[in-house]
Amino acid sequence: MGRLIAGCVAFLFSFWLTSSSFYEAIAVSFSLYTFLTFIEQIGQRIAIPACICFIAALEILAVPAFTYWVLPASMPIESTAYFAYALPAYVAFYTGLSGFSTQTKAYTHQHYLQSAGKYLNDRRSAGIVLFTIGLSGFLAKTFIPVVPAFMGTLPMYCLLISALYAYCSGSPYRVLLIGFTLLALLINTVRTGMFSDLFFWLLFLLMFGAVHSTKLGTIQVKTILMGCGFAFLLLIQSIKAEYRYNTWGSQRNERMANVSLMVELLVDRFTYPEKLLNTRHFFASFGRFNQGIMIGSAMAKVPLHESYARGEVLLALIYPLIPRLLWSGKPQTGGYENIRRFTTLPQFENTSINLSPVGEGYVNFGYGGILFAGLYGLLLRACFQYVFNLANRIPSIILWLPMLYIGCLTMETDLLSTWGSLVNSALFIAFLFWSLKRTGIEL
């Protein structure tokens, strides 16, 4: 009830006091509702779907609405035209992902984690094995940046899963494993200039830790952690552009680490906090999450200057199932081609921006993309529920949810990237369980 009241207050404030349109007011109020839902679910359940819904609302609804209020000229199309598609598309996505009921009740998520801990008590070696695999992947990614995901990124993620294994099973090495995992995350962030993995894995650890330990689920702790998360985001956005400018080349594999530059930037921001705490930086930081610019630009170009793709996006559901070794011309993930073809925005091969599945729905099906967004949400929900069903037989599988959904948390990447990440992770996890069981090691 409190979330609904807060949403209604946000609607009235937006509609009357800021003179915004009806669509903009609905967008802001719905975004606040999803944020409060996410905060409420932390500690009650593994809130990955609620997290995805909130981030999507922030990127597709809230930030575009604020931009229309403050700097409307920066948006490619009029507010009414944008929200006429974006708002119902988001609602369809939210409904598909959240549904009106769930098969797993809130209190059972703690039960699942407790079952995983008991299951792993007799399998203490599993965490050490995963740590070894993760360390191998980390070293491969560090010294051979172009190594395939199955030999680098996916094995490296086992470092983080090993930390969850150690934490839930009460391993005597848990502090050491978690500490080394965080160190590896920091090193990888400095090396690649990609800050999202660090932020999202910390968020995953919070979501799992809050369910496993009730102390982390109190309103006081949630408030402190959200405040720290907000400050961390401001810090990241403050240094990210400058760091990438000095460490990224023109190609995706031309990225280098510069520890001294990272330290210099961090010291500078802490020495001069006014560079962080000012209105201009606030707007610039959250403007980075404005998926409305990409979607709006696509709506301005398609179908007036570029024909609808007519379902080409559906091929992205098949591509991840075909190994690159068997198809050398397999499409690469990344935003370059989508931005070039469907928008009028500047494009670079080393770009980190992309068209979201909601945007892809429009460029493929027009307003039929609303249904596509709903089906995409339903697909993510079905995978989430399947993991819980599988956990009835293999309790530890619940700890692999972060690896499955690390590529699906935001609306900043296309379907090929999000679905490909989920499928590739699932195939890797299945192979890992099968192959290690053959050697007598049960995960």
Short mmCIF file of C-alpha atoms in Angstrom, two decimals:
data_model
loop_
_atom_site.label_atom_id
_atom_site.label_comp_id
_atom_site.label_asym_id
_atom_site.label_seq_id
_atom_site.Cartn_x
_atom_site.Cartn_y
_atom_site.Cartn_z
CA MET A 1 0.00 0.00 0.00
CA GLY A 2 2.83 2.40 0.86
CA ARG A 3 4.34 1.93 -2.60
CA LEU A 4 1.03 2.76 -4.28
CA ILE A 5 0.57 5.88 -2.15
CA ALA A 6 4.11 7.04 -2.96
CA GLY A 7 3.45 6.41 -6.65
CA CYS A 8 0.23 8.46 -6.53
CA VAL A 9 2.01 11.33 -4.76
CA ALA A 10 4.75 11.25 -7.41
CA PHE A 11 2.09 11.35 -10.14
CA LEU A 12 0.32 14.35 -8.61
CA PHE A 13 3.61 16.18 -8.03
CA SER A 14 4.75 15.52 -11.59
CA PHE A 15 1.42 16.32 -13.23
CA TRP A 16 0.48 19.50 -11.37
CA LEU A 17 3.61 21.03 -9.87
CA THR A 18 5.99 20.46 -12.79
CA SER A 19 3.35 20.86 -15.52
CA SER A 20 4.44 17.61 -17.14
CA SER A 21 2.32 15.59 -19.52
CA PHE A 22 0.12 12.74 -18.35
CA TYR A 23 2.56 10.21 -19.86
CA GLU A 24 5.56 11.77 -18.11
CA ALA A 25 3.77 11.79 -14.76
CA ILE A 26 2.82 8.13 -15.15
CA ALA A 27 6.41 7.29 -16.12
CA VAL A 28 7.85 8.96 -13.01
CA SER A 29 5.29 7.45 -10.63
CA PHE A 30 5.71 3.95 -12.08
CA SER A 31 9.50 4.27 -11.80
CA LEU A 32 9.21 5.22 -8.13
CA TYR A 33 6.90 2.25 -7.56
CA THR A 34 9.42 -0.18 -9.09
CA PHE A 35 12.25 1.33 -7.01
CA LEU A 36 10.30 0.92 -3.76
CA THR A 37 9.35 -2.62 -4.78
CA PHE A 38 13.02 -3.47 -5.32
CA ILE A 39 14.05 -1.97 -1.97
CA GLU A 40 11.25 -3.83 -0.18
CA GLN A 41 12.21 -7.17 -1.72
CA ILE A 42 15.88 -6.91 -0.72
CA GLY A 43 16.21 -9.28 2.22
CA GLN A 44 12.85 -10.92 1.55
CA ARG A 45 13.75 -12.68 -1.69
CA ILE A 46 16.46 -12.90 -4.34
CA ALA A 47 15.25 -9.71 -5.97
CA ILE A 48 16.80 -10.09 -9.43
CA PRO A 49 13.51 -9.59 -11.37
CA ALA A 50 12.64 -6.54 -9.26
CA CYS A 51 16.15 -5.18 -9.86
CA ILE A 52 15.80 -5.62 -13.64
CA CYS A 53 12.38 -3.93 -13.57
CA PHE A 54 13.70 -0.95 -11.62
CA ILE A 55 16.77 -0.43 -13.83
CA ALA A 56 14.59 -0.71 -16.95
CA ALA A 57 12.15 1.86 -15.52
CA LEU A 58 15.05 4.19 -14.73
CA GLU A 59 16.49 3.94 -18.24
CA ILE A 60 13.29 3.89 -20.30
CA LEU A 61 10.89 5.99 -18.22
CA ALA A 62 12.35 8.09 -15.39
CA VAL A 63 15.52 9.53 -16.94
CA PRO A 64 13.81 10.36 -20.27
CA ALA A 65 10.96 12.06 -18.35
CA PHE A 66 13.39 14.21 -16.36
CA THR A 67 15.24 15.04 -19.58
CA TYR A 68 12.01 16.20 -21.19
CA TRP A 69 11.51 18.49 -18.18
CA VAL A 70 15.02 19.94 -18.04
CA LEU A 71 16.48 19.70 -21.55
CA PRO A 72 13.75 18.69 -24.03
CA ALA A 73 15.80 19.78 -27.05
CA SER A 74 18.25 16.92 -26.41
CA MET A 75 15.55 14.30 -27.04
CA PRO A 76 15.11 13.16 -30.67
CA ILE A 77 11.28 13.20 -30.70
CA GLU A 78 8.41 14.80 -28.79
CA SER A 79 7.51 13.48 -25.36
CA THR A 80 4.03 12.33 -26.35
CA ALA A 81 5.34 10.35 -29.33
CA TYR A 82 8.07 8.71 -27.27
CA PHE A 83 5.97 7.68 -24.29
CA ALA A 84 3.11 6.51 -26.52
CA TYR A 85 5.38 3.57 -27.31
CA ALA A 86 7.87 3.41 -24.44
CA LEU A 87 5.33 3.45 -21.60
CA PRO A 88 3.08 0.58 -22.79
CA ALA A 89 6.18 -1.35 -23.91
CA TYR A 90 7.67 -1.05 -20.43
CA VAL A 91 4.38 -2.02 -18.77
CA ALA A 92 4.26 -5.11 -20.99
CA PHE A 93 7.85 -5.97 -20.09
CA TYR A 94 7.16 -5.43 -16.37
CA THR A 95 4.05 -7.61 -16.51
CA GLY A 96 5.90 -10.37 -18.35
CA LEU A 97 8.82 -10.36 -15.92
CA SER A 98 6.97 -9.77 -12.64
CA GLY A 99 3.57 -11.27 -13.38
CA PHE A 100 0.69 -11.01 -10.96
CA SER A 101 1.85 -13.89 -8.79
CA THR A 102 4.95 -16.02 -8.37
CA GLN A 103 5.44 -19.71 -7.79
CA THR A 104 8.07 -19.09 -5.12
CA LYS A 105 6.86 -17.18 -2.09
CA ALA A 106 9.05 -14.55 -0.46
CA TYR A 107 10.01 -16.58 2.60
CA THR A 108 11.07 -19.63 0.59
CA HIS A 109 14.06 -17.85 -0.96
CA GLN A 110 15.86 -17.97 2.38
CA HIS A 111 14.95 -21.64 2.56
CA TYR A 112 16.54 -22.23 -0.84
CA LEU A 113 19.78 -20.56 0.26
CA GLN A 114 19.81 -22.53 3.52
CA SER A 115 19.30 -25.73 1.53
CA ALA A 116 22.19 -24.76 -0.72
CA GLY A 117 24.39 -24.20 2.34
CA LYS A 118 23.51 -27.61 3.81
CA TYR A 119 24.04 -29.24 0.41
CA LEU A 120 27.53 -27.72 0.15
CA ASN A 121 28.57 -28.66 3.70
CA ASP A 122 29.50 -32.10 2.37
CA ARG A 123 31.03 -30.63 -0.79
CA ARG A 124 33.55 -28.13 0.58
CA SER A 125 35.98 -28.90 -2.24
CA ALA A 126 33.52 -27.53 -4.81
CA GLY A 127 34.23 -23.93 -3.83
CA ILE A 128 38.00 -24.44 -4.11
CA VAL A 129 37.60 -26.04 -7.55
CA LEU A 130 35.46 -23.14 -8.74
CA PHE A 131 38.00 -20.69 -7.36
CA THR A 132 40.76 -22.44 -9.33
CA ILE A 133 38.69 -22.37 -12.53
CA GLY A 134 37.85 -18.72 -11.92
CA LEU A 135 41.49 -17.82 -11.34
CA SER A 136 42.42 -19.53 -14.62
CA GLY A 137 39.77 -17.55 -16.48
CA PHE A 138 40.89 -14.32 -14.83
CA LEU A 139 44.51 -14.89 -15.87
CA ALA A 140 43.43 -15.81 -19.40
CA LYS A 141 41.39 -12.59 -19.72
CA THR A 142 44.22 -10.54 -18.26
CA PHE A 143 47.00 -11.78 -20.55
CA ILE A 144 44.92 -12.67 -23.65
CA PRO A 145 42.12 -10.05 -23.86
CA VAL A 146 40.67 -11.54 -27.08
CA VAL A 147 40.29 -15.04 -25.61
CA PRO A 148 36.79 -16.51 -26.31
CA ALA A 149 34.18 -16.10 -23.57
CA PHE A 150 34.09 -19.86 -22.87
CA MET A 151 37.78 -19.73 -22.00
CA GLY A 152 37.96 -16.34 -20.31
CA THR A 153 34.91 -14.41 -19.15
CA LEU A 154 32.70 -17.35 -18.18
CA PRO A 155 35.41 -19.23 -16.24
CA MET A 156 36.38 -15.93 -14.57
CA TYR A 157 32.83 -15.58 -13.25
CA CYS A 158 33.42 -18.80 -11.32
CA LEU A 159 35.52 -16.67 -8.96
CA LEU A 160 32.39 -14.86 -7.90
CA ILE A 161 30.33 -18.04 -7.67
CA SER A 162 33.06 -19.59 -5.51
CA ALA A 163 32.67 -16.63 -3.13
CA LEU A 164 28.93 -17.37 -2.85
CA TYR A 165 29.69 -21.06 -2.31
CA ALA A 166 32.12 -20.20 0.49
CA TYR A 167 29.74 -17.69 2.09
CA CYS A 168 26.64 -19.91 2.09
CA SER A 169 28.48 -23.05 3.21
CA GLY A 170 30.31 -21.23 6.02
CA SER A 171 33.71 -22.23 4.63
CA PRO A 172 36.68 -21.30 6.87
CA TYR A 173 38.26 -19.77 3.76
CA ARG A 174 35.27 -17.57 2.94
CA VAL A 175 36.88 -14.26 3.97
CA LEU A 176 39.98 -15.04 1.90
CA LEU A 177 37.95 -16.11 -1.14
CA ILE A 178 35.60 -13.13 -1.00
CA GLY A 179 38.54 -10.74 -0.53
CA PHE A 180 40.44 -12.15 -3.49
CA THR A 181 37.29 -12.08 -5.62
CA LEU A 182 36.76 -8.39 -4.91
CA LEU A 183 40.43 -7.73 -5.70
CA ALA A 184 40.08 -9.55 -9.02
CA LEU A 185 36.98 -7.47 -9.82
CA LEU A 186 38.90 -4.27 -9.13
CA ILE A 187 41.83 -5.36 -11.30
CA ASN A 188 39.47 -6.32 -14.13
CA THR A 189 37.73 -2.94 -13.87
CA VAL A 190 41.02 -1.05 -14.12
CA ARG A 191 42.14 -3.24 -17.02
CA THR A 192 38.98 -2.96 -19.12
CA GLY A 193 37.50 0.37 -18.08
CA MET A 194 34.14 -1.41 -17.75
CA PHE A 195 32.69 -0.47 -14.36
CA SER A 196 29.35 -2.24 -14.67
CA ASP A 197 30.63 -5.71 -13.69
CA LEU A 198 32.05 -4.36 -10.44
CA PHE A 199 28.83 -2.55 -9.54
CA PHE A 200 26.46 -5.36 -10.51
CA TRP A 201 28.42 -8.15 -8.83
CA LEU A 202 28.49 -6.12 -5.63
CA LEU A 203 24.73 -5.70 -6.06
CA PHE A 204 24.32 -9.46 -6.47
CA LEU A 205 26.35 -10.09 -3.31
CA LEU A 206 24.07 -7.64 -1.48
CA MET A 207 20.89 -9.35 -2.72
CA PHE A 208 22.08 -12.81 -1.73
CA GLY A 209 23.67 -11.68 1.52
CA ALA A 210 20.51 -9.84 2.60
CA VAL A 211 18.40 -12.97 2.13
CA HIS A 212 20.96 -15.21 3.83
CA SER A 213 21.47 -12.83 6.78
CA THR A 214 18.44 -10.97 8.15
CA LYS A 215 20.72 -8.24 9.56
CA LEU A 216 21.34 -6.95 6.04
CA GLY A 217 17.62 -6.76 5.30
CA THR A 218 16.69 -4.10 7.86
CA ILE A 219 15.46 -0.71 6.66
CA GLN A 220 18.42 1.06 8.29
CA VAL A 221 20.98 -1.12 6.51
CA LYS A 222 19.10 -0.84 3.21
CA THR A 223 19.09 2.96 3.48
CA ILE A 224 22.83 3.08 4.18
CA LEU A 225 23.62 0.65 1.36
CA MET A 226 21.44 2.53 -1.15
CA GLY A 227 23.17 5.75 -0.16
CA CYS A 228 26.56 4.12 -0.70
CA GLY A 229 25.37 2.74 -4.04
CA PHE A 230 24.21 6.19 -5.14
CA ALA A 231 27.56 7.73 -4.15
CA PHE A 232 29.41 4.92 -5.92
CA LEU A 233 27.45 5.57 -9.12
CA LEU A 234 28.26 9.28 -8.97
CA LEU A 235 31.94 8.45 -8.52
CA ILE A 236 31.94 5.97 -11.41
CA GLN A 237 30.20 8.37 -13.78
CA SER A 238 32.59 11.13 -12.77
CA ILE A 239 35.77 9.27 -13.75
CA LYS A 240 34.55 6.81 -16.40
CA ALA A 241 34.63 9.05 -19.48
CA GLU A 242 38.06 10.51 -18.72
CA TYR A 243 39.54 7.11 -17.90
CA ARG A 244 38.21 5.52 -21.09
CA TYR A 245 39.35 8.46 -23.19
CA ASN A 246 42.92 7.86 -22.05
CA THR A 247 42.92 4.04 -22.10
CA TRP A 248 40.65 2.97 -24.97
CA GLY A 249 41.71 2.82 -28.62
CA SER A 250 39.49 2.82 -31.69
CA GLN A 251 38.95 -0.96 -31.64
CA ARG A 252 37.25 -3.09 -28.99
CA ASN A 253 40.46 -5.01 -28.25
CA GLU A 254 42.51 -1.81 -27.86
CA ARG A 255 41.98 -1.26 -24.15
CA MET A 256 44.75 -1.00 -21.61
CA ALA A 257 45.05 -0.66 -17.85
CA ASN A 258 46.41 2.49 -16.23
CA VAL A 259 46.48 2.11 -12.46
CA SER A 260 48.19 5.44 -11.85
CA LEU A 261 45.53 7.28 -13.85
CA MET A 262 42.74 5.51 -11.94
CA VAL A 263 44.32 6.42 -8.60
CA GLU A 264 44.90 9.99 -9.78
CA LEU A 265 41.25 10.39 -10.78
CA LEU A 266 39.97 8.92 -7.51
CA VAL A 267 42.25 11.13 -5.42
CA ASP A 268 41.15 14.15 -7.43
CA ARG A 269 37.45 13.45 -6.81
CA PHE A 270 37.94 12.91 -3.08
CA THR A 271 40.12 16.01 -2.84
CA TYR A 272 37.62 18.16 -4.72
CA PRO A 273 34.17 16.72 -3.84
CA GLU A 274 32.48 19.68 -5.54
CA LYS A 275 33.26 17.90 -8.83
CA LEU A 276 30.83 15.21 -7.69
CA LEU A 277 28.27 17.15 -5.69
CA ASN A 278 26.87 19.57 -8.23
CA THR A 279 23.72 19.75 -10.33
CA ARG A 280 25.55 19.51 -13.65
CA HIS A 281 27.27 16.27 -12.65
CA PHE A 282 24.02 14.81 -11.28
CA PHE A 283 22.29 15.43 -14.59
CA ALA A 284 25.23 14.18 -16.66
CA SER A 285 25.57 11.03 -14.53
CA PHE A 286 21.98 9.96 -14.81
CA GLY A 287 21.77 11.15 -18.39
CA ARG A 288 24.11 8.25 -19.15
CA PHE A 289 21.19 5.94 -18.34
CA ASN A 290 18.92 7.66 -20.87
CA GLN A 291 17.89 4.82 -23.15
CA GLY A 292 15.18 7.18 -24.41
CA ILE A 293 17.74 8.90 -26.66
CA MET A 294 18.45 5.61 -28.46
CA ILE A 295 14.80 4.53 -28.65
CA GLY A 296 13.64 8.01 -29.65
CA SER A 297 16.29 8.27 -32.35
CA ALA A 298 15.22 4.89 -33.69
CA MET A 299 11.57 5.99 -33.73
CA ALA A 300 12.58 9.12 -35.65
CA LYS A 301 14.46 7.11 -38.28
CA VAL A 302 12.28 4.00 -38.60
CA PRO A 303 10.27 3.60 -40.80
CA LEU A 304 10.69 7.09 -42.33
CA HIS A 305 14.31 6.63 -43.43
CA GLU A 306 14.94 2.95 -42.66
CA SER A 307 12.46 0.12 -43.18
CA TYR A 308 11.31 -2.06 -40.31
CA ALA A 309 13.63 -5.03 -39.76
CA ARG A 310 10.56 -7.31 -39.84
CA GLY A 311 11.59 -9.83 -37.24
CA GLU A 312 15.35 -10.01 -37.79
CA VAL A 313 15.74 -9.62 -34.03
CA LEU A 314 14.25 -13.10 -33.57
CA LEU A 315 17.39 -14.56 -35.13
CA ALA A 316 19.20 -13.39 -32.01
CA LEU A 317 17.39 -16.19 -30.15
CA ILE A 318 19.19 -18.74 -32.35
CA TYR A 319 22.65 -17.21 -32.74
CA PRO A 320 23.89 -18.08 -29.21
CA LEU A 321 23.21 -21.77 -29.87
CA ILE A 322 25.74 -21.85 -32.75
CA PRO A 323 29.41 -21.94 -31.68
CA ARG A 324 31.62 -19.29 -33.28
CA LEU A 325 34.08 -22.07 -34.17
CA LEU A 326 31.45 -23.45 -36.57
CA TRP A 327 30.41 -20.03 -37.91
CA SER A 328 33.24 -17.59 -38.40
CA GLY A 329 30.83 -14.90 -39.62
CA LYS A 330 28.60 -15.09 -36.54
CA PRO A 331 27.36 -11.57 -35.58
CA GLN A 332 29.30 -9.84 -32.82
CA THR A 333 27.59 -8.43 -29.77
CA GLY A 334 27.88 -4.69 -29.26
CA GLY A 335 26.02 -1.58 -30.28
CA TYR A 336 27.87 -0.44 -33.39
CA GLU A 337 25.65 -2.04 -36.04
CA ASN A 338 22.34 -1.22 -34.32
CA ILE A 339 23.30 2.40 -33.72
CA ARG A 340 24.55 2.78 -37.30
CA ARG A 341 21.53 1.22 -38.95
CA PHE A 342 18.58 2.30 -36.86
CA THR A 343 19.54 5.67 -35.37
CA THR A 344 21.08 8.96 -36.42
CA LEU A 345 23.47 8.97 -33.45
CA PRO A 346 27.27 9.02 -33.94
CA GLN A 347 28.65 5.50 -34.03
CA PHE A 348 32.08 4.08 -33.24
CA GLU A 349 33.26 0.48 -33.40
CA ASN A 350 34.42 0.77 -29.80
CA THR A 351 31.07 2.14 -28.61
CA SER A 352 29.56 0.93 -25.33
CA ILE A 353 26.02 2.11 -26.10
CA ASN A 354 23.38 -0.05 -27.72
CA LEU A 355 19.72 -0.32 -28.58
CA SER A 356 17.68 -2.11 -25.90
CA PRO A 357 15.31 -5.03 -26.56
CA VAL A 358 12.45 -2.52 -26.21
CA GLY A 359 14.05 -0.40 -28.93
CA GLU A 360 14.68 -3.49 -31.04
CA GLY A 361 11.03 -4.38 -30.67
CA TYR A 362 10.08 -1.07 -32.30
CA VAL A 363 12.57 -1.20 -35.19
CA ASN A 364 11.38 -4.73 -36.00
CA PHE A 365 7.64 -4.59 -35.40
CA GLY A 366 6.67 -0.95 -34.88
CA TYR A 367 4.10 -0.69 -32.12
CA GLY A 368 3.94 -4.48 -32.20
CA GLY A 369 7.17 -4.16 -30.23
CA ILE A 370 4.97 -3.71 -27.16
CA LEU A 371 4.02 -7.39 -27.39
CA PHE A 372 7.66 -8.27 -28.07
CA ALA A 373 8.71 -6.46 -24.87
CA GLY A 374 6.14 -8.46 -22.90
CA LEU A 375 7.38 -11.74 -24.33
CA TYR A 376 10.97 -10.78 -23.54
CA GLY A 377 10.02 -10.15 -19.91
CA LEU A 378 8.14 -13.45 -19.82
CA LEU A 379 11.22 -15.24 -21.17
CA LEU A 380 13.43 -13.84 -18.41
CA ARG A 381 10.84 -14.78 -15.79
CA ALA A 382 10.50 -18.34 -17.13
CA CYS A 383 14.26 -18.86 -16.88
CA PHE A 384 14.27 -17.49 -13.33
CA GLN A 385 11.47 -19.81 -12.26
CA TYR A 386 13.11 -22.78 -13.96
CA VAL A 387 16.24 -22.32 -11.82
CA PHE A 388 14.10 -22.50 -8.67
CA ASN A 389 12.40 -25.66 -9.93
CA LEU A 390 15.81 -27.17 -10.68
CA ALA A 391 17.02 -26.18 -7.20
CA ASN A 392 14.62 -28.71 -5.70
CA ARG A 393 16.98 -31.38 -7.07
CA ILE A 394 20.28 -29.47 -7.10
CA PRO A 395 20.12 -26.86 -4.29
CA SER A 396 23.41 -25.17 -5.21
CA ILE A 397 22.13 -24.17 -8.66
CA ILE A 398 20.43 -21.19 -7.01
CA LEU A 399 23.88 -19.65 -6.44
CA TRP A 400 24.47 -19.49 -10.20
CA LEU A 401 21.65 -16.99 -10.80
CA PRO A 402 24.06 -14.00 -10.82
CA MET A 403 26.11 -15.56 -13.60
CA LEU A 404 22.97 -16.27 -15.62
CA TYR A 405 21.57 -12.75 -15.27
CA ILE A 406 24.69 -10.56 -15.22
CA GLY A 407 24.11 -9.69 -18.89
CA CYS A 408 20.37 -9.09 -18.50
CA LEU A 409 20.26 -6.49 -15.73
CA THR A 410 20.11 -3.36 -17.87
CA MET A 411 18.36 -2.10 -20.98
CA GLU A 412 21.62 -0.81 -22.45
CA THR A 413 22.26 -3.86 -24.63
CA ASP A 414 20.40 -5.64 -27.42
CA LEU A 415 18.69 -9.03 -27.42
CA LEU A 416 21.72 -10.73 -28.96
CA SER A 417 23.80 -9.56 -25.99
CA THR A 418 21.30 -10.26 -23.19
CA TRP A 419 19.90 -13.56 -24.46
CA GLY A 420 23.34 -14.62 -25.68
CA SER A 421 24.80 -13.96 -22.24
CA LEU A 422 22.07 -16.01 -20.55
CA VAL A 423 22.28 -18.94 -22.99
CA ASN A 424 26.08 -19.07 -23.05
CA SER A 425 26.19 -18.95 -19.25
CA ALA A 426 23.59 -21.73 -19.00
CA LEU A 427 25.52 -23.94 -21.45
CA PHE A 428 28.78 -23.30 -19.61
CA ILE A 429 27.20 -24.09 -16.22
CA ALA A 430 25.65 -27.30 -17.58
CA PHE A 431 29.01 -28.36 -19.05
CA LEU A 432 30.76 -27.57 -15.77
CA PHE A 433 28.32 -29.62 -13.68
CA TRP A 434 28.50 -32.54 -16.12
CA SER A 435 32.27 -32.60 -16.61
CA LEU A 436 33.19 -32.18 -12.94
CA LYS A 437 30.72 -34.85 -11.89
CA ARG A 438 32.63 -37.24 -14.16
CA THR A 439 35.71 -36.59 -12.04
CA GLY A 440 33.83 -37.15 -8.78
CA ILE A 441 33.29 -33.48 -7.92
CA GLU A 442 29.69 -32.43 -7.36
CA LEU A 443 28.85 -28.75 -7.61
#
